[in-house]
Coordinates of C-alpha atoms in Angstrom, one line a residue:
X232 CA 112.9 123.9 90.1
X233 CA 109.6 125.2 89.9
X234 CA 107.8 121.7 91.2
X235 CA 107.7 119.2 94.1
X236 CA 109.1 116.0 92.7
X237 CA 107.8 112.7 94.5
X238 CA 110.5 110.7 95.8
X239 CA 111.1 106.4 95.2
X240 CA 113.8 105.7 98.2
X241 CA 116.8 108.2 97.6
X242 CA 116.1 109.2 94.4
X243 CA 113.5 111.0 92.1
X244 CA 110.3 109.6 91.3
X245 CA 110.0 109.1 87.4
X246 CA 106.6 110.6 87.2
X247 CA 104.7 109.9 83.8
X248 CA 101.3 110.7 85.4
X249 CA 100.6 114.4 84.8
X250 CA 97.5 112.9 82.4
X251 CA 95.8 111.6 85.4
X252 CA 97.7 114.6 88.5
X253 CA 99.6 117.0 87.6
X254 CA 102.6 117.5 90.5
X255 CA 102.4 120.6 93.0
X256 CA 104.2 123.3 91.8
X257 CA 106.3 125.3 94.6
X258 CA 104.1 128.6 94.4
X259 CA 101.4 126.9 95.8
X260 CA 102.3 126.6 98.9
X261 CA 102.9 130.0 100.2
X262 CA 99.3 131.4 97.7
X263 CA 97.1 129.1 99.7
X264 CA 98.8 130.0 103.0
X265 CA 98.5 133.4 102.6
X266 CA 95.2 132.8 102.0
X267 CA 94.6 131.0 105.5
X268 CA 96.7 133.5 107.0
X269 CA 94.0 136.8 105.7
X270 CA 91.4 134.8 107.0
X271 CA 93.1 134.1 110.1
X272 CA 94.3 137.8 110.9
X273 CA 90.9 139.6 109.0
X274 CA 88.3 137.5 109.1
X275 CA 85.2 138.7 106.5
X276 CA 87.5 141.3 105.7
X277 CA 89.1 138.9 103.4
X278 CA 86.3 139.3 100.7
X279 CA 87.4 142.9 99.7
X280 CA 91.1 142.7 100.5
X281 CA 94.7 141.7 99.2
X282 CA 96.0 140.0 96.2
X283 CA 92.4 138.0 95.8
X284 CA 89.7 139.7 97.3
X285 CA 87.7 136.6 98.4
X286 CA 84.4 138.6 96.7
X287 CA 85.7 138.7 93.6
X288 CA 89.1 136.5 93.0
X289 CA 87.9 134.1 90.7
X290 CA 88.2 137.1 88.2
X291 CA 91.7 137.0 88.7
X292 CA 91.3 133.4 86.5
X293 CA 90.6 133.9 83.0
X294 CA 93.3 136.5 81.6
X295 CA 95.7 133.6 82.5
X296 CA 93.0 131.1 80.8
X297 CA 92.5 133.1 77.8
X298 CA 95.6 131.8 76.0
X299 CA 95.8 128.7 77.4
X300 CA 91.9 128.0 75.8
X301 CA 92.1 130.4 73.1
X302 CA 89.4 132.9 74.5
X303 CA 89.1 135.9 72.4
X304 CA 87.3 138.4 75.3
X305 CA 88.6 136.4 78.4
X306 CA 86.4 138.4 81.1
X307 CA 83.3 137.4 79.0
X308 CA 84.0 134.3 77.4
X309 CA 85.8 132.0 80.1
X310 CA 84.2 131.5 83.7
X311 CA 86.1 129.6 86.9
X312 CA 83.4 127.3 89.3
X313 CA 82.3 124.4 89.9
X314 CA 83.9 121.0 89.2
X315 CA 84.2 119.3 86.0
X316 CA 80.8 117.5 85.5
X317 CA 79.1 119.8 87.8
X318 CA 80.1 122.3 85.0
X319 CA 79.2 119.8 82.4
X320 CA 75.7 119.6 83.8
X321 CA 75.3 123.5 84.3
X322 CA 75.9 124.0 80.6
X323 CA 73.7 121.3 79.2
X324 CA 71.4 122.8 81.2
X325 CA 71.1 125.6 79.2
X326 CA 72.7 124.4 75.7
X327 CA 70.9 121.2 75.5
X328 CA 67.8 121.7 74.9
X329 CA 65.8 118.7 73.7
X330 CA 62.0 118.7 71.8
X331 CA 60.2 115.5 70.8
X332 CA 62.0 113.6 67.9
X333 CA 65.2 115.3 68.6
X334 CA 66.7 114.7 71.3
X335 CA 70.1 112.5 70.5
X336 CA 73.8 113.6 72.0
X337 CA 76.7 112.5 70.1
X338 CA 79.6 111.2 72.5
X339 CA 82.9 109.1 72.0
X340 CA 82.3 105.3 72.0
X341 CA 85.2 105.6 74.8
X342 CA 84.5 108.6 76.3
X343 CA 85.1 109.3 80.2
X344 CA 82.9 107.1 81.9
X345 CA 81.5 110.9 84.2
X346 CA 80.6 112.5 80.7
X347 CA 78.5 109.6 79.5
X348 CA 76.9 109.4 83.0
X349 CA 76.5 113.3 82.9
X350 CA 74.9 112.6 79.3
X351 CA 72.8 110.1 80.0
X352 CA 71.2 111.5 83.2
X353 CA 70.5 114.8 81.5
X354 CA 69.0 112.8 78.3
X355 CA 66.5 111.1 81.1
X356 CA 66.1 114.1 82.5
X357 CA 63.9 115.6 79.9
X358 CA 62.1 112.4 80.0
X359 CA 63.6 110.4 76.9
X360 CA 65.9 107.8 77.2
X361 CA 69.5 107.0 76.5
X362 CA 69.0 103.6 74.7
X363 CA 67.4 105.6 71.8
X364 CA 68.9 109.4 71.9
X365 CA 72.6 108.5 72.8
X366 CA 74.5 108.3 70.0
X367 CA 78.1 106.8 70.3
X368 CA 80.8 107.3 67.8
X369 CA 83.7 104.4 68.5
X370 CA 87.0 104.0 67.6
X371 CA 87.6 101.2 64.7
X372 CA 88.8 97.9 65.9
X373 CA 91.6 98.0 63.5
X374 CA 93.5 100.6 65.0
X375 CA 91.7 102.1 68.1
X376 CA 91.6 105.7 66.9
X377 CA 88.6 107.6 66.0
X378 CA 88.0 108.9 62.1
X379 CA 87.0 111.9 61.2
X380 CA 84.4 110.6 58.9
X381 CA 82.7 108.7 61.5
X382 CA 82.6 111.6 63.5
X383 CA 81.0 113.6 60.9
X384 CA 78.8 111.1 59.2
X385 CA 76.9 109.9 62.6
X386 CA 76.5 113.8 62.8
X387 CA 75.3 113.8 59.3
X388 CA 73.3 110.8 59.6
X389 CA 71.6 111.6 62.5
X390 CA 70.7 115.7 62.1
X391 CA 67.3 115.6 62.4
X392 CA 67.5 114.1 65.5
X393 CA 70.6 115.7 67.4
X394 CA 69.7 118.5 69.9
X395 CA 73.8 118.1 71.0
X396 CA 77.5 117.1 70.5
X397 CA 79.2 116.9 73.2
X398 CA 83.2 115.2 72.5
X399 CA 86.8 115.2 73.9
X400 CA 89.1 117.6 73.0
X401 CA 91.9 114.4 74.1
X402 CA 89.9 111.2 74.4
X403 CA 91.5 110.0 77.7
X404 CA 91.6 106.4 76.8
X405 CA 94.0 106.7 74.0
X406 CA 95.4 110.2 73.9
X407 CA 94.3 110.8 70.6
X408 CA 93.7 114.1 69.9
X409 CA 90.7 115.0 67.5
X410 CA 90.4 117.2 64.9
X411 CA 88.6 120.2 67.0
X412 CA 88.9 122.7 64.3
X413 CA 87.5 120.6 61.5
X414 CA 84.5 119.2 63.4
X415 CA 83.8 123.2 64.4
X416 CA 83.8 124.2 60.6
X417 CA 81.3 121.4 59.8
X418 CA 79.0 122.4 62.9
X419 CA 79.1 126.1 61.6
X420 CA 78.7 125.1 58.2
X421 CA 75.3 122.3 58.7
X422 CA 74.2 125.0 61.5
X423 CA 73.7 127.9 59.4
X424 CA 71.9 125.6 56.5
X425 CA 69.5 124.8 59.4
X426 CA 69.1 128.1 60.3
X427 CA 68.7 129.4 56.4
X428 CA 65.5 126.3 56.3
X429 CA 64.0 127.4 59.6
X430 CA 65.1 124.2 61.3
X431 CA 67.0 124.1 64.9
X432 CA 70.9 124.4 65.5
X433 CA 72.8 122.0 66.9
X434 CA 75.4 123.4 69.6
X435 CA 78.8 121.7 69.7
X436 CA 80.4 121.9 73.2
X437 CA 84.1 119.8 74.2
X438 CA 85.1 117.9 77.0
X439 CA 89.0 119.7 77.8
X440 CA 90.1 117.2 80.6
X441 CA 92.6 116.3 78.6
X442 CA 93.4 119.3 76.2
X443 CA 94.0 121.8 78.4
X444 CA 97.7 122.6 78.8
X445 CA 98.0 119.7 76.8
X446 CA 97.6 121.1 73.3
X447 CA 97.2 124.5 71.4
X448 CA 93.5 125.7 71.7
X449 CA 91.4 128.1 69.8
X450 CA 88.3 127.7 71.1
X451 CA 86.8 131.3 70.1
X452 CA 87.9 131.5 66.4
X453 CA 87.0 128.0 65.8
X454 CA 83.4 128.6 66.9
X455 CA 82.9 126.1 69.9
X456 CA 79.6 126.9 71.1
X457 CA 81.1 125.9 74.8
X458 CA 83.5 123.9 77.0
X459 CA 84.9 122.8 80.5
X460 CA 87.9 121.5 82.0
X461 CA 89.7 120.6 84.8
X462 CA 93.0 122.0 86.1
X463 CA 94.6 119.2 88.6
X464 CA 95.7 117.7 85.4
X465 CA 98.0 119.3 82.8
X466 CA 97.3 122.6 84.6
X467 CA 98.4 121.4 88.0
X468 CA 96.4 123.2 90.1
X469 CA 95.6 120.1 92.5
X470 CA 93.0 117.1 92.8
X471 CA 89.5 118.0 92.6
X472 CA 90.2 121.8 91.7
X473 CA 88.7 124.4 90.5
X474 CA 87.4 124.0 87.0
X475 CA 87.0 126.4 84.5
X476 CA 84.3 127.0 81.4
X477 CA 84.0 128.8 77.9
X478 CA 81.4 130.0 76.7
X479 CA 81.2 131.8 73.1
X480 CA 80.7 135.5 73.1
X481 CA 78.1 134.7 70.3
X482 CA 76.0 132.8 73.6
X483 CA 76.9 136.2 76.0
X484 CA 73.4 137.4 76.5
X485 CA 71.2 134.8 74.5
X486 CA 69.6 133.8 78.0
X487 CA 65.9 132.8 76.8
X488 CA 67.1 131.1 74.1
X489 CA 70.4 128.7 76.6
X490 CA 68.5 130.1 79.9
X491 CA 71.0 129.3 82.6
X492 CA 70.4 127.7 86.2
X493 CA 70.3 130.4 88.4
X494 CA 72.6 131.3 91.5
X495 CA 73.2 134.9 93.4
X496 CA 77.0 134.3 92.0
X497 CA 75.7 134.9 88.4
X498 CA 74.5 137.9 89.2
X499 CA 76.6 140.9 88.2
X500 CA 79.2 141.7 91.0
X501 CA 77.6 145.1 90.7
X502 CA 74.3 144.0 91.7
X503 CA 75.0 140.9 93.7
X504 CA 75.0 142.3 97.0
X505 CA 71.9 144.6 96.4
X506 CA 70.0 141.1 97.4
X507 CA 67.2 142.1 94.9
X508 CA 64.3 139.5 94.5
X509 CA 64.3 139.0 91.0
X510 CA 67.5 137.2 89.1
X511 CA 69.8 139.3 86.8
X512 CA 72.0 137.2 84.9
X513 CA 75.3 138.4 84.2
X514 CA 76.6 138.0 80.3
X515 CA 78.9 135.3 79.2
X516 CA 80.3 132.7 81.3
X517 CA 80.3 134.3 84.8
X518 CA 76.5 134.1 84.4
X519 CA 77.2 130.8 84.7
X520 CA 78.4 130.9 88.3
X521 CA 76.1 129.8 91.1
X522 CA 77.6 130.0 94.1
X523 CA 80.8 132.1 96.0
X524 CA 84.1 130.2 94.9
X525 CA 86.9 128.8 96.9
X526 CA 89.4 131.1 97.3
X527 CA 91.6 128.5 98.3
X528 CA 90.8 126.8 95.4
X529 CA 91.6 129.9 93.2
X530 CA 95.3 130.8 94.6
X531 CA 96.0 126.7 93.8
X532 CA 95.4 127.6 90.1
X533 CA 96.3 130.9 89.9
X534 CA 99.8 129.7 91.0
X535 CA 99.8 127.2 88.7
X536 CA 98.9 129.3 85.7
X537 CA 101.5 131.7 86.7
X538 CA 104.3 128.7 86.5
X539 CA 102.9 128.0 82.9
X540 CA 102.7 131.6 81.3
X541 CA 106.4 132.2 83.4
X542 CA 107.3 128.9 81.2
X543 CA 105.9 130.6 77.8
X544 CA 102.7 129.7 77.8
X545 CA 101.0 126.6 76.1
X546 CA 102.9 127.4 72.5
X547 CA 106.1 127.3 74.0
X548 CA 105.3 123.8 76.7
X549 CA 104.0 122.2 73.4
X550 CA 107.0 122.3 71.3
X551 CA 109.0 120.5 74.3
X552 CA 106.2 117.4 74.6
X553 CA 106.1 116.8 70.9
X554 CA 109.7 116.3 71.9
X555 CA 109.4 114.3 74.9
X556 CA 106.8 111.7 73.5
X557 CA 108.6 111.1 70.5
X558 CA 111.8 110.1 72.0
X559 CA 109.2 107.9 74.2
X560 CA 107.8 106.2 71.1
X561 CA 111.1 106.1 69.5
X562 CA 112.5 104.1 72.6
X563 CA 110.0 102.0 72.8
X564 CA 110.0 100.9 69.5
X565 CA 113.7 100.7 69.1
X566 CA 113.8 98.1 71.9
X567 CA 111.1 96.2 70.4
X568 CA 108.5 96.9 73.3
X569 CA 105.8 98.2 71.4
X570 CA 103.9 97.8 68.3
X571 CA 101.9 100.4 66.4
X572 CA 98.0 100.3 66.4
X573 CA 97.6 99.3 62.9
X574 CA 100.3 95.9 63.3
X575 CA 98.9 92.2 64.3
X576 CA 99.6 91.9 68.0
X577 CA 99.6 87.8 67.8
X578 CA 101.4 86.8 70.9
X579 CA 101.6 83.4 69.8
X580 CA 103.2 82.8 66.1
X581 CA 102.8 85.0 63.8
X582 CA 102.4 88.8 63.8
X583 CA 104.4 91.3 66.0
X584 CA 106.2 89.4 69.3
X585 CA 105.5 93.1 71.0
X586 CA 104.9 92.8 74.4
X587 CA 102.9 96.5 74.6
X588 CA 100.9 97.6 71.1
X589 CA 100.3 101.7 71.1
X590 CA 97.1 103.0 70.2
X591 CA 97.8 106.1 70.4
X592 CA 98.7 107.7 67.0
X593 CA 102.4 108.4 66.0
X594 CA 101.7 111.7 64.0
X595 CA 102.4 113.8 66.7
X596 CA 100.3 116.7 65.7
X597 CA 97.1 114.2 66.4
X598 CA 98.4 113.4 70.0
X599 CA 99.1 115.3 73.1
X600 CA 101.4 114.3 75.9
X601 CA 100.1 111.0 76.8
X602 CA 101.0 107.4 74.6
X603 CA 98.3 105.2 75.7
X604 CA 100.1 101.3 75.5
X605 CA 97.7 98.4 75.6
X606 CA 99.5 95.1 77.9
X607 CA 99.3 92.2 75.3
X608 CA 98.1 88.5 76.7
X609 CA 101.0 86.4 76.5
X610 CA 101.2 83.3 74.3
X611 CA 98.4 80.8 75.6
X612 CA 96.9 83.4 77.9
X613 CA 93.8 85.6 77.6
X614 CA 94.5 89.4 78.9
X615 CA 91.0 90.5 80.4
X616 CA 91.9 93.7 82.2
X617 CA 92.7 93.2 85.3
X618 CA 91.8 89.7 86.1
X619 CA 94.1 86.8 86.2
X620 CA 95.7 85.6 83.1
X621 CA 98.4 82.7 82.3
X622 CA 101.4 83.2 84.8
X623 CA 104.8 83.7 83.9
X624 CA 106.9 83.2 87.1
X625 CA 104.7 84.2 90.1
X626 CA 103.1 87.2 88.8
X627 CA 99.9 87.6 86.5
X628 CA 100.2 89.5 83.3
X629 CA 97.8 92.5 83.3
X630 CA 97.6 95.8 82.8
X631 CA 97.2 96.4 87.1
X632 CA 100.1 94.3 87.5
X633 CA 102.6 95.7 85.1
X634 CA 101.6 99.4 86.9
X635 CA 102.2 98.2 90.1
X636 CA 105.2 96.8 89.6
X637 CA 106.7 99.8 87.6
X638 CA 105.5 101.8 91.0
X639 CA 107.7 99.7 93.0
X640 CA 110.5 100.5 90.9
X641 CA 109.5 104.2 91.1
X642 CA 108.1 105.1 87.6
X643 CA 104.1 106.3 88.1
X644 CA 102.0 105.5 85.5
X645 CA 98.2 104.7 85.5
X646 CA 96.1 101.7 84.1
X647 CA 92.8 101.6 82.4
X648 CA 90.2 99.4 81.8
X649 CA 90.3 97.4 79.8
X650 CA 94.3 96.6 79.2
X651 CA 95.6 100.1 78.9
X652 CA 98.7 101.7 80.4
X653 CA 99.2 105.3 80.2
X654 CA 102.5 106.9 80.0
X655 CA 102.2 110.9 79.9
X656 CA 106.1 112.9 79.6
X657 CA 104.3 116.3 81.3
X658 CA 106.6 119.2 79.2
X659 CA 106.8 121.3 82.8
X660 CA 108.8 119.1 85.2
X661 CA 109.9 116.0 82.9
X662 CA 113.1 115.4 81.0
X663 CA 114.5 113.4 78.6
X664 CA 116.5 111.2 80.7
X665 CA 112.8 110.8 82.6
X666 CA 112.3 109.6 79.9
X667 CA 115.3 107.1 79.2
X668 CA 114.6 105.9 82.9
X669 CA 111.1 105.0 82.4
X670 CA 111.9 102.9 79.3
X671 CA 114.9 101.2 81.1
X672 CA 113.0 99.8 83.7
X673 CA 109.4 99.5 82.1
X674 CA 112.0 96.8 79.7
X675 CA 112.8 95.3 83.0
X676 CA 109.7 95.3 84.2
X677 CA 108.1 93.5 81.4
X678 CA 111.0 90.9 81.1
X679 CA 110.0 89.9 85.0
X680 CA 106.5 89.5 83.8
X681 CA 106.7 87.7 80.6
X682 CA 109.4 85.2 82.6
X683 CA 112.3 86.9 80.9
X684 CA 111.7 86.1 77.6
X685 CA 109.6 86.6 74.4
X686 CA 105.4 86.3 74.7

C-alpha cells in the first residue's frame, strides 16, 4: 500500500524494473507538494523554515543513508548533491590523482557505459590517455561473471602503475554482486605495504547504482576510501534524483592531500553566508557540495527513505528479495526457460534447448535483486542484439523484441545491449505471485517468438 502501481488495462502492471526505476511511493506526493506550497505562501522564507528548511535540508539525508550504506558518523561521512557522474567526477577530482608513470584506473570490462566515459575523460584530463592507463577487468567468456582473482591480480599486476580503482558494487549488466569486502581488505592490506616503502596509495572508490537498497553495505568498516549512488533506483526516490556520496572519515579533513573542487555549498553552514573571500572547506563529505540542493529533490528521497526504514531497513528488505529471485530462478528453470551461465547454450543440436541462459549467478548471496537472462539465437539464426535475426512467425527474435512484447502483455522489464533482458523482483512493492505472473506469460511470450516450439 505504500506505492503507486502502474496499471496494463484493468489490472496491475507486473513491474520487474525497479533495477532500472524504482515505482513512486505514495509519501511523495504530498512532501514535494508541501514543498511548492512553502514556496508559494513564504517565498525566501522557505530556506530557514518548516520540516526542511530549504538552507539546510539536505542534512535531513544521511541519518536515513547511514544504514542503508553502512556509514559509521553519517553527518560526516555521507553527503547528498549532485547527480550520479557529476558526483563521480567531483570525487575523482580529488581522489584521483595521477603523476607520470602512474596513472591507470581499474574498471569492469562491462561497466556502465557513464562510469567509463566519466573514467576516461578524467584520465585525458590530466593529459594521458585511456588506450594506455585504462585498465579493464572482464568477465570470463565461460560463464559471464567476474572472478575475484582477476580482480585482484590486474590490481596486483599493475600497482606500480594504478593511481585508482574505481568498480560496481552490482555490475548492472549481469547483477552480480562482487565481493566488496574482500577487494577492501586487499586495498588496505597492498596500501599500507606502500605506505611502509614510501611508495603512493592507491584509493579504492565503488560505483552503488546498483547496491544501494539492493544489498547489505558496510562501507565504513570495510575501508572504502569513497562512493556514489543514485536513488531513482532501488531507493525510489525518482528519475534523475538526488544522489548521494561517502566519503571515509579517514578522508574528513585530508584536503591538500584529495583537495576538493570548490563551491560556496562546501563551506560550513556556519560560515557560508558570511560571504568571505577566501574558501573554507567543510570536513567529510558535505565539503564536497558545490552548490544549494533541490529541495524538491530532497523531500522525493526523504520520503522514500522513510518507506524503507518504516519497512525495516535494508536488513530486513533483503531477506524478502533473496526470497523473491529465487522462486524467479526456480521457475524459470523448472519450466525449462533458462539455462545456467556455465551450460552450452547450442540452439541447434546439442547442448541446452533453453530459450533464455542466466548469467547472473545462482548463489544468492553473490547477487542482488536483479537475474540478468541473455535471449538465445534460435536454431539457424544469429542473435546480434537488437538487429534482425531468423524469424519465427512474423516477429524477430531479440532481446528488444521479447521486451516489447512482454510490455504489451503488461510485465516491464528492460533490455541491454548486447542480448540481455533484465528481470529485477524489487522486495518493497513485489510479490510472489508477481512473480508467478511474470514467468506465466514471459513462457508465452517466448513460445509466440520461437513459433511455439523448441529453438
Amino acid at each position: 500500500d505504500e506505492f503507486h502501481l502502474p496499471r496494463h488495462g484493468d489490472a496491475e502492471q507486473v513491474y520487474m524494473c525497479g533495477n532500472s526505476l524504482g515505482l513512486q511511493p505514495k509519501a511523495t506526493e504530498p512532501a514535494v507538494q508541501a514543498e511548492l506550497s512553502k514556496w508559494a505562501g513564504r517565498g525566501v522564507a522557505g530556506h530557514f523554515e518548516g520540516a526542511l528548511p530549504w538552507a539546510t535540508c539536505e542534512e535531513a539525508l544521511p541519518a536515513l543513508f547511514a544504514d542503508v550504506v553502512g556509514a559509521k558518523d553519517a553527518a560526516l561521512e555521507i553527503g547528498a548533491m549532485n547527480s550520479l557522474t557529476v558526483n563521480l567526477h567531483m570525487l575523482m577530482a580529488a581522489f584521483y590523482r595521477p603523476e607520470a608513470g602512474r596513472a591507470a584506473i581499474i574498471i569492469e570490462g562491462s561497466a556502465f557505459p557513464s562510469d567509463r566515459y566519466a573514467v576516461a575523460s578524467q584520465i585525458r584530463h590530466h593529459g594521458f590517455d585511456p588506450a594506455e592507463w585504462l585498465i579493464e577487468v572482464h568477465p570470463r567468456a565461460a560463464d559471464h561473471l567476474f572472478h575475484q582473482e582477476d580482480i585482484l591480480g590486474a590490481i596486483e599486476a599493475n600497482r606500480d602503475r594504478l593511481a585508482l580503482v574505481l568498480l560496481g558494487g552490482v555490475n548492472y549488466l549481469n547483477g552480480q554482486v562482487l565481493e566488496m569486502a574482500e577487494i577492501a581488505e586487499y586495498m588496505r592490506s597492498t596500501n599500507a605495504a606502500a605506505k611502509a616503502a614510501g611508495k603512493p596509495v592507491v584509493p579504492l572508490g565503488l560505483d552503488l547504482a546498483h547496491a544501494v537498497g539492493n544489498v547489505p553495505l558496510s562501507l565504513h568498516d570495510w575501508g572504502i576510501d569513497f562512493a556514489a549512488w543514485c536513488t531513482y533506483k532501488y531507493l525510489n526516490a525518482g528519475a534523475g534524483c538526488l544522489a548521494g556520496i561517502f566519503v571515509h572519515s579517514d578522508h574528513a579533513a585530508d584536503f591538500e592531500q584529495h583537495p576538493r573542487l570548490a563551491g560556496w555549498w562546501g563551506v560550513p553552514f556556519a560560515r557560508r553566508f558570511v560571504m568571505a573571500h577566501g574558501f573554507e572547506c567543510a570536513e567529510g563529505a558535505a565539503g564536497f557540495g558545490v552548490s544549494n540542493v533541490n529541495p524538491l529533490m530532497v523531500a522525493c528521497v526523504h520520503a522514500s527513505l522513510s518507506v524503507l526504514q518504516k519497512a525495516g531497513g535494508v536488513a530486513a528488505t533483503r531477506k524478502k528479495s533473496l526470497l523473491l529471485t529465487a522462486y524467479l530462478e526456480s521457475l524459470l528453470r523448472a519450466r525449462g526457460l533458462t539455462s545456467a551461465s556455465t551450460e552450452s547454450v547450442s540452439a541447434g543440436g546439442g547442448g541446452s534447448t533453453c530459450r533464455l541462459q542466466q548469467i547472473t549467478p545462482s548463489d544468492p548471496t553473490r547477487r542482488g535483486c536483479q537475474l540478468s537472462l541473455r535471449v538465445l539465437p534460435p536454431s539457424g539464426g544469429v542473435l546480434e542484439g537488437s538487429k534482425p535475426v531468423t524469424k519465427y512467425g512474423s516477429k524477430p527474435v531479440t532481446m528488444r523484441a521479447l521486451e516489447q512484447l512482454l510490455a504489451s502483455r503488461g510485465v516491464i522489464t528492460d533490455a541491454r545491449e548486447p542480448d540481455v533482458v533484465r528481470v529485477a523482483p524489487a522486495p518493497l512493492y513485489n510479490s510472489f505471485s508477481d512473480v508467478r505472473r511474470c514467468v506465466d506469460i514471459l513462457e508465452g511470450c517466448l513460445g509466440e517468438l520461437y513459433g511455439g516450439g523448441g529453438p
